[in-house]
Amino acid sequence: MKIVDAKVVVTSPGRNFVTLKITTDEGISGLGDATLNGRELSVASYLRDHVAPLLIGIDPHRIEDTWQSLYRGAYWRRGPVTMAAIAAVDVALWDIKAKAAGLPLYQLLGGASRERVGTYGHASGQDIPELFDSIRARLAEGYPSIRIQTGIPGLKAVYGVHTADHAVDGAPIPHQGARPLVEDWDTSAYLRHMPTVFEAVRNEFGPELPLLHDAHHRLTPIQAAQLGKDLEPYRLFWLEDCTPAEDQNALRLVRGHTTTPLAIGEVFNSLYDYQTLVSEKLIDYVRSAVTHFGGVSPLRKLFDFAAQHQIKSGIHGPEDISPVGMAAAVHLDLAIHNFGIQEYSGYTALTEEVFPHAYTFTSGYLHPGEAPGIGVELNEDLAAAHEYKAAYLPVNRLQDGTVHDW
Ligand code: KDG
Ligand code: MG
């Protein structure tokens, strides 16, 4: 079998997605997700201009060799753009291999280690009553675990909380527009408020509901240690991204002070980003997505490394991972032994139409389905009808105007 075409499709059925479609001379094609929120066109160009020409004529079954040649052969290693592009190739080749074998991808990864894949959904509210309503809505949808985010008294817009009036500083509607929205932040107010939120949620919903929280890289190590200690009575499933992700040593300090479980890694793109964290058991869950970590091949290696240290998976899965990236994640989730949880917030109806898929979401649990490959199609006509629209993640500023981590 030989690759005869590698095509990049950028579509925006509500938000931007970058998809790679690799076609072979035997008529089998495979899809990979290369979406990088807010920097989509750079990955599209990397694939179109620098990777696609290298793929033509090669044997799609040589997944590891192709991965290594794209990684080592470019000389410039790692980084989100490179690794999202390599991820798309890797997943498209796994899709082709599994289709050629007539098997769903999870069978090639060792077969099912469980019957279904447990997820967590997102609940948020400007205040506690609104948060309670949102938790009730997620519970009604069947989610077994819930991430909670709230507004902070005195702040207008905070990560994870969707407001009707998101147009802070006159910026256009959320996500779409030529410039990012600006959110505001006050770490002391946040640190005072969060324990009261968890106390209220535990009082209302009881001790059993698994609760997660994302601090979105906003704390110093000692602030994170303080928050972890303050949240210990509420027995979180995990506290995510408590410090900026680049500094692995920061987690050593946090870990030394708190037993609140820690998750990190959605912005990582290499096994090397985890070397200290995993080998010193400084975290409990690895958060990387197939889409941003170079694909199924390296993520599988990360999970095996993590397993030696009793660390579990918690694959990143918000709406900016396309259904192609989500499908690849669900196959891995089903197959690996050290699965922890899968983030899943669903997609708009239009996105589901652009990417019809075999995976199912039933009462809070995902299953990859039995279609050969990863089990996702791309409706190219519908994709073409929804062109790329410039859209950016917000930036965060302290109340004196200083830029802070978002
Ligand atoms: O593109 C950035 C988002 O994926 C991120 O903000 C979502 O933190 C996130 C999460 O945990 O889903
Ligand atoms: Mg996160």
Short mmCIF file of C-alpha atoms and ligand atoms in Angstrom, two decimals, residues 15 36-38 120 122 147 159 214 216-217 238 240-241 266-267 287 292 316-321 343 345 393 406, ligand 1:
data_model
loop_
_atom_site.label_atom_id
_atom_site.label_comp_id
_atom_site.label_asym_id
_atom_site.label_seq_id
_atom_site.Cartn_x
_atom_site.Cartn_y
_atom_site.Cartn_z
CA ARG A 15 -15.26 26.56 16.18
CA LEU A 36 -4.50 23.83 17.91
CA ASN A 37 -6.92 26.30 19.45
CA GLY A 38 -6.13 29.86 18.34
CA TYR A 120 -16.36 13.91 33.52
CA HIS A 122 -18.22 20.54 33.03
CA ARG A 147 -15.58 19.44 37.04
CA TYR A 159 -11.82 30.62 33.09
CA ASP A 214 -9.08 23.27 37.01
CA HIS A 216 -5.61 26.75 34.80
CA HIS A 217 -1.95 27.45 35.58
CA TRP A 238 -8.21 15.92 41.08
CA GLU A 240 -5.76 20.27 37.62
CA ASP A 241 -2.98 22.52 36.31
CA GLU A 266 -2.89 19.36 28.60
CA VAL A 267 -0.32 21.81 27.19
CA ARG A 287 -3.68 15.04 30.96
CA HIS A 292 -1.30 17.68 21.03
CA HIS A 316 -7.87 16.26 27.71
CA GLY A 317 -11.16 16.39 25.82
CA PRO A 318 -12.82 19.80 25.57
CA GLU A 319 -14.59 20.94 22.39
CA ASP A 320 -11.36 22.13 20.80
CA ILE A 321 -10.26 18.51 20.35
CA GLU A 343 -12.91 14.58 29.78
CA SER A 345 -18.03 18.04 26.95
CA LEU A 393 -8.45 32.04 23.62
CA TRP A 406 -4.68 31.99 31.49
O1 KDG B 1 -7.64 25.33 24.16
C1 KDG B 1 -7.60 25.46 25.55
C2 KDG B 1 -8.69 24.62 26.19
O2 KDG B 1 -8.63 23.31 25.68
C3 KDG B 1 -8.56 24.55 27.68
O3 KDG B 1 -8.74 25.83 28.20
C4 KDG B 1 -9.58 23.61 28.28
O4 KDG B 1 -8.40 23.58 30.36
C5 KDG B 1 -9.17 23.05 29.59
C6 KDG B 1 -9.73 21.75 29.98
O5 KDG B 1 -9.31 21.23 31.02
O6 KDG B 1 -10.59 21.25 29.27
#
